[in-house]
Coordinates of C-alpha atoms in Angstrom, one line a residue:
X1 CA 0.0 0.0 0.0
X2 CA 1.2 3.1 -1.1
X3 CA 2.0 6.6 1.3
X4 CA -0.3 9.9 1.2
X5 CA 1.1 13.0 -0.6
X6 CA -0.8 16.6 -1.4
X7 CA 1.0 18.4 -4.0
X8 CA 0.1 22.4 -3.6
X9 CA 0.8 24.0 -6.8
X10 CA 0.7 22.5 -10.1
X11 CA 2.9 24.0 -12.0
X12 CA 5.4 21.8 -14.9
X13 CA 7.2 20.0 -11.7
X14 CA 4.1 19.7 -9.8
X15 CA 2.0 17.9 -12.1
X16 CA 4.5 15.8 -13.4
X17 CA 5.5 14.7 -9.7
X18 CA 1.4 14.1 -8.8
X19 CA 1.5 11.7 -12.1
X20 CA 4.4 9.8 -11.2
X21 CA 3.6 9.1 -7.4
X22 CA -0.1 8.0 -8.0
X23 CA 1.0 5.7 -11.1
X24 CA 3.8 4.4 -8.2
X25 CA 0.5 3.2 -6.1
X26 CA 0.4 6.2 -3.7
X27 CA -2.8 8.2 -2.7
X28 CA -2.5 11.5 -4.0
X29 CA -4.2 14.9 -3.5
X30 CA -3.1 18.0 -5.9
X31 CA -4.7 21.6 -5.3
X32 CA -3.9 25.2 -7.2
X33 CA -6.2 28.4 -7.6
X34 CA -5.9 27.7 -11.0
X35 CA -9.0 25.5 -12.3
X36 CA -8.0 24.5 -15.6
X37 CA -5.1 23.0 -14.1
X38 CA -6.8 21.5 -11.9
X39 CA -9.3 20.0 -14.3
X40 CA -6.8 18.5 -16.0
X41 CA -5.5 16.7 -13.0
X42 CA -8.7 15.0 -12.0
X43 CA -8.7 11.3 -13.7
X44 CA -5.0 11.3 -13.2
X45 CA -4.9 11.6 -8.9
X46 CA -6.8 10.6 -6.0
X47 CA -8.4 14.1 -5.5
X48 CA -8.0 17.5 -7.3
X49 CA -9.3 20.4 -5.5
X50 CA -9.5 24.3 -6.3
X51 CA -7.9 26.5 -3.2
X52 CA -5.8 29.0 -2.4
X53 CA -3.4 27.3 0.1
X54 CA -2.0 30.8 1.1
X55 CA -5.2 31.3 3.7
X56 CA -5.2 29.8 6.0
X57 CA -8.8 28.6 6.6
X58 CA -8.4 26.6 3.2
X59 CA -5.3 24.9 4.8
X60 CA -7.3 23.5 7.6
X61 CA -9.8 22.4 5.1
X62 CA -7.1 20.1 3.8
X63 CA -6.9 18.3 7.1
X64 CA -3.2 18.0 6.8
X65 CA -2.5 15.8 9.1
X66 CA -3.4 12.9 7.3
X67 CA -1.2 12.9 4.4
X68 CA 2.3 11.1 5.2
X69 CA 4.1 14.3 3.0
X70 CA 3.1 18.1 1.0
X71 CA 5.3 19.0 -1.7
X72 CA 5.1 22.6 -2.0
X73 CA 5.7 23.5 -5.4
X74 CA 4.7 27.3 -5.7
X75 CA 8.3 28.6 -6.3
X76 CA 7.1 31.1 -8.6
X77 CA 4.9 32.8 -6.1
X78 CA 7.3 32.9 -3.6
X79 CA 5.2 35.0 -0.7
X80 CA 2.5 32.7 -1.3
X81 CA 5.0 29.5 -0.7
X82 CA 6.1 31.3 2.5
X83 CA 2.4 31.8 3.9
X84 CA 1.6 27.6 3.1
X85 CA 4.4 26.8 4.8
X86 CA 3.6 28.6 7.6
X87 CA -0.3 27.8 8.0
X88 CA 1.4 24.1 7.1
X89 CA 3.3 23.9 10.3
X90 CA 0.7 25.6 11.9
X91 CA -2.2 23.0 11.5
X92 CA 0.9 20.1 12.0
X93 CA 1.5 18.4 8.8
X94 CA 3.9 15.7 9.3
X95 CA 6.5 16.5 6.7
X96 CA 6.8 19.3 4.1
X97 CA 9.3 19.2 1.2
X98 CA 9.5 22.7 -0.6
X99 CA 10.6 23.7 -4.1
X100 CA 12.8 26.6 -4.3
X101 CA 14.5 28.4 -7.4
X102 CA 17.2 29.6 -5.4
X103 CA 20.2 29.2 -2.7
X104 CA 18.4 32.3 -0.8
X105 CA 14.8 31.0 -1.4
X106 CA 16.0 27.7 0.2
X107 CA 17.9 28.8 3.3
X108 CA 14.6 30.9 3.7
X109 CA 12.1 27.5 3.6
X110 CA 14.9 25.5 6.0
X111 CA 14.5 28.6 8.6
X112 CA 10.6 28.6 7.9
X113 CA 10.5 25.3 8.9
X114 CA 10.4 23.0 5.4
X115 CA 11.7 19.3 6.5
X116 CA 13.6 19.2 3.3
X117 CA 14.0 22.0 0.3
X118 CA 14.7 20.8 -3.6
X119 CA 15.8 23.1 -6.3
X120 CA 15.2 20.5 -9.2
X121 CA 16.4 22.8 -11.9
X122 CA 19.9 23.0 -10.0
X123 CA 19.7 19.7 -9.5
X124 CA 19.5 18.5 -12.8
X125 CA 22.5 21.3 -13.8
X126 CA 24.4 19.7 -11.0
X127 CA 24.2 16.2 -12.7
X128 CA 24.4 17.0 -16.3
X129 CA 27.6 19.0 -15.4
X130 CA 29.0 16.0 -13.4
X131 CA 28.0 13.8 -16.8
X132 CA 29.8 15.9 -19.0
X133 CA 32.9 16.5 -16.6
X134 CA 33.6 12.9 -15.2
X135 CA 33.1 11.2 -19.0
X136 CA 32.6 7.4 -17.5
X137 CA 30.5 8.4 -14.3
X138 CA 27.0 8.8 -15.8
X139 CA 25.5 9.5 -12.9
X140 CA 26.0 9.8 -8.6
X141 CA 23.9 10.2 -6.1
X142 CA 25.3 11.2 -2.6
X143 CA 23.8 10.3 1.1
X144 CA 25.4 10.2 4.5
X145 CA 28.8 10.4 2.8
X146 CA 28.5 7.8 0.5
X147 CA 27.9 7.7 -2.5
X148 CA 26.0 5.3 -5.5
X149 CA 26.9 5.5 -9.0
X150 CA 26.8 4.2 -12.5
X151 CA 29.8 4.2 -14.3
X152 CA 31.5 3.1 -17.2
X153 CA 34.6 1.0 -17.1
X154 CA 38.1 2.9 -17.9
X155 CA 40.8 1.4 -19.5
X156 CA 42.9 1.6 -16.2
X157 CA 40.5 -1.0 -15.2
X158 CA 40.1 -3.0 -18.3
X159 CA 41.5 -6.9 -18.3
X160 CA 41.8 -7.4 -14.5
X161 CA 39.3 -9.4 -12.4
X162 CA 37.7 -8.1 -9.4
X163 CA 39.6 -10.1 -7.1
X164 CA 42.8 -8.8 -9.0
X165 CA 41.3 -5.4 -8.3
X166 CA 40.0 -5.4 -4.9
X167 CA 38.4 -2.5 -5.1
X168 CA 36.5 -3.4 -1.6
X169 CA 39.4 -3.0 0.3
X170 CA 42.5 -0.7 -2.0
X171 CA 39.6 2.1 -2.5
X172 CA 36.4 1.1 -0.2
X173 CA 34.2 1.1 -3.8
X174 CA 32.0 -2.0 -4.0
X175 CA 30.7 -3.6 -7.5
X176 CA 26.8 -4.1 -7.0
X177 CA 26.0 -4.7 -10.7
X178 CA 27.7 -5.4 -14.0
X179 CA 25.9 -5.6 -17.4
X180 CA 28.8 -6.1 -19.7
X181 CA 29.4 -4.1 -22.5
X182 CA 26.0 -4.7 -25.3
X183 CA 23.9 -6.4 -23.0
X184 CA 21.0 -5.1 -21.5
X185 CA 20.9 -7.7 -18.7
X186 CA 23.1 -7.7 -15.6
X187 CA 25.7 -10.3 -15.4
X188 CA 26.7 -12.3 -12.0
X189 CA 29.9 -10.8 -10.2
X190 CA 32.6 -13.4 -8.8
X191 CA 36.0 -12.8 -7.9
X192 CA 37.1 -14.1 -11.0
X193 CA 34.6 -11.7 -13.1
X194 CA 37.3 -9.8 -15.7
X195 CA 36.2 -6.5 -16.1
X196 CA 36.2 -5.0 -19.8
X197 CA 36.7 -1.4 -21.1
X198 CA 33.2 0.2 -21.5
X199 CA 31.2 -2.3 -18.9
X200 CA 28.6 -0.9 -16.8
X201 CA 29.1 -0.9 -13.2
X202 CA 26.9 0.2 -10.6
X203 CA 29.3 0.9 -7.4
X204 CA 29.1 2.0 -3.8
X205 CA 31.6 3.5 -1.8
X206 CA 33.4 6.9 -1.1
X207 CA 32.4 9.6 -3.5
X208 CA 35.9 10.9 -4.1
X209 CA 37.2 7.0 -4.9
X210 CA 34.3 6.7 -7.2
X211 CA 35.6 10.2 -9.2
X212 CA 39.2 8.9 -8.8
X213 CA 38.8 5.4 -9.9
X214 CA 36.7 6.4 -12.6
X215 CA 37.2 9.5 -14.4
X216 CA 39.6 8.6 -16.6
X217 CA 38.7 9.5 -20.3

């Protein structure tokens, strides 16, 4: 059974994200002033609803408390964003995750109160950057100083086995997947798997061995 979400604002990230978590299973609830957007949100969600979430009186409408996380993704009406979040807290929703547009805009939402602030657009500049810098680490994703990637195989690499390797213990990275190079399916990892120039790894370790191991052209 899937978690509880109201999505306040449906702008391009809003709508998307409502789509995505009620195809996912999850119980969704999406509300703007705006009723042609919300029309068009109807057959896709749990609940649609028309309201200006900047009042308060049609926060506590929303009974809050019931829904296990609101996105708030009114960026682009910034004083409106700060008033939700505030009737939010107020009426004690359990967690709020804000979208911001900026490093100011999101330092603002932390102090407000937001259990967690997203810039997406940055985000996505952040890993397309990465991409293009580091040309065999696809992608990274950091958490309590670690790190999980997908990377390409260099030719530093190329013709040793993992045992010959041992990345565990030289470079505390650890191979969780291999799909060798031109299949689409993973392949089974041994200590006597060879690893070839332009395989796909997906790896776990410290975010700076990752980049070191791996950003070789």
């Amino acid at each position: 059974m899937g978690n509880s979400y109201a999505i306040l604002g449906l702008g391009s990230f809003g709508a998307k994200l409502a789509v995505s978590l009620s195809d996912l299973g999850n119980t969704v609830l999406v509300c703007d002033i705006d009723q042609v957007r919300v029309d068009e949100m109807r057959d896709k969600v749990a609940e649609a609803v028309i309201a200006d979430v900047s009042n308060p009186d049609a926060v506590k409408e929303l009974g809050v408390r019931k829904f296990d996380v609101i996105i708030l993704g009114m960026s682009s009406h910034f004083e409106d964003q700060i008033l939700a979040l505030t009737h939010l807290k107020q009426e004690g929703a359990r967690k709020i995750i804000a979208k911001a547009t900026s490093d100011v805009q999101e330092k603002i939402l932390y102090r407000l109160g937001a259990d967690e602030v997203i810039q997406p657009e940055q985000d996505v500049a952040d890993r397309l950057s990465r991409r293009l810098t580091w040309h065999n680490i696809s992608d990274i994703l950091e958490f309590k100083g670690a790190a999980i990637a997908e990377v390409i195989v260099p030719q530093g690499l190329s013709g040793k086995t993992l045992l010959e390797l041992d990345l565990r213990n030289r470079y505390n990275v650890t191979v969780l997947l291999l799909r060798k190079i031109g299949s689409l399916e993973n392949t089974p990892t041994g200590p006597g798997t060879m690893l070839e120039k332009g395989d796909q790894l997906t790896v776990f370790g410290s975010r700076q061995a990752i980049i070191d191991l791996f950003k070789e052209e």
